[in-house]
Amino acid sequence: MYNPSKKFMLVAIQNAKKNNRVYKKFDEFAIGAVIVCDNKIIAQSGNRYKIDGFPQGHAEMVAIQKACNKSGTSHLHKCVLYTTNEPCPMCATAAVIAELDGIVYGANKKDMRRYWTVEEGETSKQYKQTNISCEEVLKRSNPTLFVVKDFMRKECKELFNLYK
């Protein structure tokens, strides 16, 4: 059983807030992620989807890429992804392919749906997601990663208010 650390999730939250503040003109979603290996952060990122104009610019994907670049390998054994939101299927699959040990996330997909409603004519602000849970992706994967869900959920849900 993995015992998650608040200090790492707090860094992910800070990445989400910083990214949202610095790139406010892009109306970017406030999402943050860190990769932890041997009890040290080796990579971190905020969401960069709109900033870079790249669909794979999710905070989790960018953090995984940075961790791989830093370690010089595509295998991140003994590393854990902390993220403020439940990873989408793309991000969960990237964690599997990178051979992370597990994922710790805060807000879940149901939380996201409650906050990311579309107002009439506001389709650009709609949060796009696939209705496949992170847990479902990980259960069907090889290797199987552990998942700790709803960790510091309240604090992570507060990030949604930065976007609206």
mmCIF file of N, CA and C in Angstrom, residues 56-137:
data_model
loop_
_atom_site.group_PDB
_atom_site.id
_atom_site.type_symbol
_atom_site.label_atom_id
_atom_site.label_comp_id
_atom_site.label_asym_id
_atom_site.label_seq_id
_atom_site.Cartn_x
_atom_site.Cartn_y
_atom_site.Cartn_z
ATOM 1 N N GLN A 56 -1.563 17.011 -26.768
ATOM 2 C CA GLN A 56 -0.945 16.167 -25.749
ATOM 3 C C GLN A 56 -0.300 16.985 -24.634
ATOM 4 N N GLY A 57 -0.553 18.264 -24.560
ATOM 5 C CA GLY A 57 0.077 19.139 -23.589
ATOM 6 C C GLY A 57 -0.533 19.086 -22.200
ATOM 7 N N HIS A 58 -1.098 17.958 -21.835
ATOM 8 C CA HIS A 58 -1.639 17.808 -20.489
ATOM 9 C C HIS A 58 -0.491 17.844 -19.486
ATOM 10 N N ALA A 59 -0.753 18.355 -18.293
ATOM 11 C CA ALA A 59 0.285 18.468 -17.257
ATOM 12 C C ALA A 59 0.981 17.127 -17.019
ATOM 13 N N GLU A 60 0.209 16.049 -17.002
ATOM 14 C CA GLU A 60 0.779 14.720 -16.759
ATOM 15 C C GLU A 60 1.733 14.313 -17.880
ATOM 16 N N MET A 61 1.327 14.554 -19.118
ATOM 17 C CA MET A 61 2.156 14.171 -20.276
ATOM 18 C C MET A 61 3.463 14.961 -20.280
ATOM 19 N N VAL A 62 3.374 16.252 -19.992
ATOM 20 C CA VAL A 62 4.565 17.107 -19.990
ATOM 21 C C VAL A 62 5.504 16.679 -18.866
ATOM 22 N N ALA A 63 4.950 16.386 -17.686
ATOM 23 C CA ALA A 63 5.788 15.946 -16.561
ATOM 24 C C ALA A 63 6.464 14.613 -16.872
ATOM 25 N N ILE A 64 5.737 13.677 -17.480
ATOM 26 C CA ILE A 64 6.333 12.387 -17.852
ATOM 27 C C ILE A 64 7.458 12.595 -18.857
ATOM 28 N N GLN A 65 7.216 13.438 -19.853
ATOM 29 C CA GLN A 65 8.251 13.718 -20.851
ATOM 30 C C GLN A 65 9.493 14.332 -20.202
ATOM 31 N N LYS A 66 9.294 15.296 -19.321
ATOM 32 C CA LYS A 66 10.422 15.923 -18.630
ATOM 33 C C LYS A 66 11.192 14.899 -17.789
ATOM 34 N N ALA A 67 10.466 14.022 -17.096
ATOM 35 C CA ALA A 67 11.113 13.001 -16.267
ATOM 36 C C ALA A 67 11.918 12.032 -17.124
ATOM 37 N N CYS A 68 11.372 11.642 -18.266
ATOM 38 C CA CYS A 68 12.097 10.747 -19.184
ATOM 39 C C CYS A 68 13.350 11.431 -19.720
ATOM 40 N N ASN A 69 13.213 12.695 -20.106
ATOM 41 C CA ASN A 69 14.371 13.443 -20.606
ATOM 42 C C ASN A 69 15.457 13.557 -19.532
ATOM 43 N N LYS A 70 15.044 13.852 -18.315
ATOM 44 C CA LYS A 70 15.995 14.022 -17.219
ATOM 45 C C LYS A 70 16.693 12.712 -16.870
ATOM 46 N N SER A 71 15.941 11.610 -16.866
ATOM 47 C CA SER A 71 16.512 10.315 -16.488
ATOM 48 C C SER A 71 17.226 9.617 -17.642
ATOM 49 N N GLY A 72 16.989 10.104 -18.872
ATOM 50 C CA GLY A 72 17.633 9.500 -20.038
ATOM 51 C C GLY A 72 17.042 8.162 -20.449
ATOM 52 N N THR A 73 15.836 7.871 -19.996
ATOM 53 C CA THR A 73 15.175 6.616 -20.341
ATOM 54 C C THR A 73 13.666 6.830 -20.406
ATOM 55 N N SER A 74 12.992 5.963 -21.109
ATOM 56 C CA SER A 74 11.535 6.054 -21.190
ATOM 57 C C SER A 74 10.866 5.216 -20.104
ATOM 58 N N HIS A 75 11.674 4.610 -19.247
ATOM 59 C CA HIS A 75 11.129 3.780 -18.165
ATOM 60 C C HIS A 75 11.368 4.462 -16.831
ATOM 61 N N LEU A 76 10.305 4.798 -16.162
ATOM 62 C CA LEU A 76 10.379 5.541 -14.903
ATOM 63 C C LEU A 76 10.030 4.633 -13.719
ATOM 64 N N HIS A 77 10.796 3.543 -13.600
ATOM 65 C CA HIS A 77 10.589 2.596 -12.510
ATOM 66 C C HIS A 77 10.742 3.299 -11.163
ATOM 67 N N LYS A 78 9.969 2.875 -10.198
ATOM 68 C CA LYS A 78 10.007 3.418 -8.837
ATOM 69 C C LYS A 78 9.606 4.893 -8.776
ATOM 70 N N CYS A 79 8.888 5.362 -9.770
ATOM 71 C CA CYS A 79 8.411 6.748 -9.793
ATOM 72 C C CYS A 79 6.885 6.764 -9.682
ATOM 73 N N VAL A 80 6.374 7.861 -9.145
ATOM 74 C CA VAL A 80 4.929 8.022 -8.952
ATOM 75 C C VAL A 80 4.508 9.375 -9.527
ATOM 76 N N LEU A 81 3.405 9.375 -10.223
ATOM 77 C CA LEU A 81 2.806 10.596 -10.767
ATOM 78 C C LEU A 81 1.777 11.123 -9.785
ATOM 79 N N TYR A 82 1.946 12.372 -9.369
ATOM 80 C CA TYR A 82 0.943 13.093 -8.579
ATOM 81 C C TYR A 82 0.312 14.102 -9.522
ATOM 82 N N THR A 83 -1.016 14.134 -9.554
ATOM 83 C CA THR A 83 -1.707 15.081 -10.414
ATOM 84 C C THR A 83 -2.983 15.587 -9.742
ATOM 85 N N THR A 84 -3.308 16.831 -10.002
ATOM 86 C CA THR A 84 -4.443 17.452 -9.340
ATOM 87 C C THR A 84 -5.785 16.941 -9.846
ATOM 88 N N ASN A 85 -5.811 16.387 -11.041
ATOM 89 C CA ASN A 85 -7.045 15.844 -11.629
ATOM 90 C C ASN A 85 -6.836 14.387 -12.015
ATOM 91 N N GLU A 86 -7.924 13.653 -12.042
ATOM 92 C CA GLU A 86 -7.865 12.270 -12.505
ATOM 93 C C GLU A 86 -7.341 12.257 -13.944
ATOM 94 N N PRO A 87 -6.286 11.498 -14.205
ATOM 95 C CA PRO A 87 -5.725 11.468 -15.562
ATOM 96 C C PRO A 87 -6.713 10.913 -16.582
ATOM 97 N N CYS A 88 -6.677 11.494 -17.759
ATOM 98 C CA CYS A 88 -7.486 10.994 -18.866
ATOM 99 C C CYS A 88 -6.872 9.666 -19.348
ATOM 100 N N PRO A 89 -7.555 8.933 -20.231
ATOM 101 C CA PRO A 89 -7.002 7.676 -20.720
ATOM 102 C C PRO A 89 -5.627 7.839 -21.389
ATOM 103 N N MET A 90 -5.409 8.940 -22.100
ATOM 104 C CA MET A 90 -4.107 9.170 -22.748
ATOM 105 C C MET A 90 -2.999 9.262 -21.695
ATOM 106 N N CYS A 91 -3.238 10.049 -20.646
ATOM 107 C CA CYS A 91 -2.231 10.254 -19.607
ATOM 108 C C CYS A 91 -2.016 8.988 -18.786
ATOM 109 N N ALA A 92 -3.094 8.273 -18.475
ATOM 110 C CA ALA A 92 -2.973 7.018 -17.734
ATOM 111 C C ALA A 92 -2.185 5.998 -18.552
ATOM 112 N N THR A 93 -2.448 5.942 -19.841
ATOM 113 C CA THR A 93 -1.716 5.015 -20.717
ATOM 114 C C THR A 93 -0.252 5.404 -20.807
ATOM 115 N N ALA A 94 0.052 6.689 -20.884
ATOM 116 C CA ALA A 94 1.445 7.136 -20.910
ATOM 117 C C ALA A 94 2.162 6.707 -19.630
ATOM 118 N N ALA A 95 1.473 6.773 -18.491
ATOM 119 C CA ALA A 95 2.061 6.337 -17.222
ATOM 120 C C ALA A 95 2.381 4.844 -17.256
ATOM 121 N N VAL A 96 1.509 4.069 -17.875
ATOM 122 C CA VAL A 96 1.746 2.624 -18.018
ATOM 123 C C VAL A 96 2.951 2.378 -18.919
ATOM 124 N N ILE A 97 2.975 3.032 -20.070
ATOM 125 C CA ILE A 97 4.069 2.830 -21.023
ATOM 126 C C ILE A 97 5.399 3.275 -20.424
ATOM 127 N N ALA A 98 5.378 4.324 -19.618
ATOM 128 C CA ALA A 98 6.600 4.803 -18.964
ATOM 129 C C ALA A 98 6.977 3.920 -17.768
ATOM 130 N N GLU A 99 6.120 2.985 -17.436
ATOM 131 C CA GLU A 99 6.352 2.023 -16.352
ATOM 132 C C GLU A 99 6.498 2.685 -14.982
ATOM 133 N N LEU A 100 5.681 3.711 -14.766
ATOM 134 C CA LEU A 100 5.594 4.298 -13.432
ATOM 135 C C LEU A 100 5.044 3.249 -12.469
ATOM 136 N N ASP A 101 5.320 3.418 -11.189
ATOM 137 C CA ASP A 101 4.757 2.496 -10.204
ATOM 138 C C ASP A 101 3.287 2.792 -9.931
ATOM 139 N N GLY A 102 2.918 4.073 -9.966
ATOM 140 C CA GLY A 102 1.541 4.400 -9.658
ATOM 141 C C GLY A 102 1.187 5.845 -9.900
ATOM 142 N N ILE A 103 -0.075 6.142 -9.620
ATOM 143 C CA ILE A 103 -0.644 7.475 -9.829
ATOM 144 C C ILE A 103 -1.421 7.872 -8.575
ATOM 145 N N VAL A 104 -1.216 9.107 -8.154
ATOM 146 C CA VAL A 104 -1.978 9.698 -7.056
ATOM 147 C C VAL A 104 -2.689 10.912 -7.641
ATOM 148 N N TYR A 105 -4.019 10.955 -7.519
ATOM 149 C CA TYR A 105 -4.721 12.124 -8.048
ATOM 150 C C TYR A 105 -5.716 12.679 -7.051
ATOM 151 N N GLY A 106 -6.054 13.969 -7.268
ATOM 152 C CA GLY A 106 -6.969 14.686 -6.381
ATOM 153 C C GLY A 106 -8.404 14.632 -6.848
ATOM 154 N N ALA A 107 -8.823 15.618 -7.642
ATOM 155 C CA ALA A 107 -10.200 15.689 -8.137
ATOM 156 C C ALA A 107 -10.463 14.565 -9.135
ATOM 157 N N ASN A 108 -11.700 14.100 -9.158
ATOM 158 C CA ASN A 108 -12.040 13.008 -10.080
ATOM 159 C C ASN A 108 -12.910 13.508 -11.236
ATOM 160 N N LYS A 109 -13.215 12.606 -12.151
ATOM 161 C CA LYS A 109 -13.983 12.979 -13.346
ATOM 162 C C LYS A 109 -15.356 13.550 -13.004
ATOM 163 N N LYS A 110 -16.015 13.018 -11.988
ATOM 164 C CA LYS A 110 -17.328 13.547 -11.599
ATOM 165 C C LYS A 110 -17.196 14.984 -11.111
ATOM 166 N N ASP A 111 -16.128 15.257 -10.347
ATOM 167 C CA ASP A 111 -15.889 16.628 -9.895
ATOM 168 C C ASP A 111 -15.720 17.552 -11.093
ATOM 169 N N MET A 112 -14.956 17.101 -12.069
ATOM 170 C CA MET A 112 -14.695 17.907 -13.262
ATOM 171 C C MET A 112 -15.992 18.246 -13.982
ATOM 172 N N ARG A 113 -16.837 17.237 -14.170
ATOM 173 C CA ARG A 113 -18.088 17.453 -14.890
ATOM 174 C C ARG A 113 -18.966 18.497 -14.199
ATOM 175 N N ARG A 114 -18.939 18.544 -12.885
ATOM 176 C CA ARG A 114 -19.766 19.514 -12.144
ATOM 177 C C ARG A 114 -19.311 20.946 -12.390
ATOM 178 N N TYR A 115 -18.017 21.141 -12.590
ATOM 179 C CA TYR A 115 -17.468 22.478 -12.747
ATOM 180 C C TYR A 115 -17.388 22.944 -14.197
ATOM 181 N N TRP A 116 -17.238 22.043 -15.113
ATOM 182 C CA TRP A 116 -16.949 22.421 -16.504
ATOM 183 C C TRP A 116 -18.206 22.319 -17.345
ATOM 184 N N THR A 117 -19.200 23.086 -16.959
ATOM 185 C CA THR A 117 -20.450 23.102 -17.721
ATOM 186 C C THR A 117 -20.322 24.125 -18.835
ATOM 187 N N VAL A 118 -21.038 23.883 -19.869
ATOM 188 C CA VAL A 118 -20.987 24.768 -21.027
ATOM 189 C C VAL A 118 -22.151 25.743 -20.961
ATOM 190 N N GLU A 119 -21.819 27.003 -20.978
ATOM 191 C CA GLU A 119 -22.859 28.019 -21.061
ATOM 192 C C GLU A 119 -23.222 28.171 -22.535
ATOM 193 N N GLU A 120 -24.375 28.682 -22.794
ATOM 194 C CA GLU A 120 -24.837 28.839 -24.169
ATOM 195 C C GLU A 120 -23.808 29.618 -24.985
ATOM 196 N N GLY A 121 -23.347 29.017 -26.064
ATOM 197 C CA GLY A 121 -22.384 29.661 -26.950
ATOM 198 C C GLY A 121 -20.945 29.603 -26.456
ATOM 199 N N GLU A 122 -20.678 28.921 -25.358
ATOM 200 C CA GLU A 122 -19.336 28.871 -24.763
ATOM 201 C C GLU A 122 -18.651 27.530 -25.007
ATOM 202 N N THR A 123 -18.729 26.972 -26.185
ATOM 203 C CA THR A 123 -18.141 25.658 -26.443
ATOM 204 C C THR A 123 -16.626 25.655 -26.307
ATOM 205 N N SER A 124 -15.954 26.785 -26.441
ATOM 206 C CA SER A 124 -14.502 26.830 -26.302
ATOM 207 C C SER A 124 -14.061 26.550 -24.866
ATOM 208 N N LYS A 125 -14.982 26.747 -23.902
ATOM 209 C CA LYS A 125 -14.640 26.510 -22.501
ATOM 210 C C LYS A 125 -15.052 25.117 -22.036
ATOM 211 N N GLN A 126 -15.607 24.328 -22.908
ATOM 212 C CA GLN A 126 -16.028 22.995 -22.515
ATOM 213 C C GLN A 126 -14.799 22.120 -22.282
ATOM 214 N N TYR A 127 -14.792 21.427 -21.159
ATOM 215 C CA TYR A 127 -13.702 20.506 -20.840
ATOM 216 C C TYR A 127 -13.954 19.212 -21.595
ATOM 217 N N LYS A 128 -13.034 18.858 -22.449
ATOM 218 C CA LYS A 128 -13.187 17.645 -23.251
ATOM 219 C C LYS A 128 -12.625 16.465 -22.472
ATOM 220 N N GLN A 129 -13.414 15.399 -22.380
ATOM 221 C CA GLN A 129 -12.930 14.221 -21.679
ATOM 222 C C GLN A 129 -13.589 12.967 -22.230
ATOM 223 N N THR A 130 -12.880 11.882 -22.072
ATOM 224 C CA THR A 130 -13.384 10.568 -22.431
ATOM 225 C C THR A 130 -13.906 9.931 -21.161
ATOM 226 N N ASN A 131 -15.049 9.340 -21.209
ATOM 227 C CA ASN A 131 -15.657 8.771 -20.010
ATOM 228 C C ASN A 131 -15.143 7.370 -19.703
ATOM 229 N N ILE A 132 -13.832 7.264 -19.619
ATOM 230 C CA ILE A 132 -13.166 6.040 -19.189
ATOM 231 C C ILE A 132 -12.295 6.450 -18.007
ATOM 232 N N SER A 133 -12.491 5.814 -16.879
ATOM 233 C CA SER A 133 -11.771 6.211 -15.676
ATOM 234 C C SER A 133 -10.301 5.795 -15.748
ATOM 235 N N CYS A 134 -9.508 6.509 -14.990
ATOM 236 C CA CYS A 134 -8.090 6.175 -14.852
ATOM 237 C C CYS A 134 -7.947 4.749 -14.318
ATOM 238 N N GLU A 135 -8.760 4.415 -13.327
ATOM 239 C CA GLU A 135 -8.710 3.079 -12.738
ATOM 240 C C GLU A 135 -8.990 1.994 -13.772
ATOM 241 N N GLU A 136 -9.959 2.250 -14.649
ATOM 242 C CA GLU A 136 -10.300 1.264 -15.677
ATOM 243 C C GLU A 136 -9.129 1.043 -16.628
ATOM 244 N N VAL A 137 -8.482 2.118 -17.038
ATOM 245 C CA VAL A 137 -7.309 1.994 -17.914
ATOM 246 C C VAL A 137 -6.216 1.186 -17.212
#
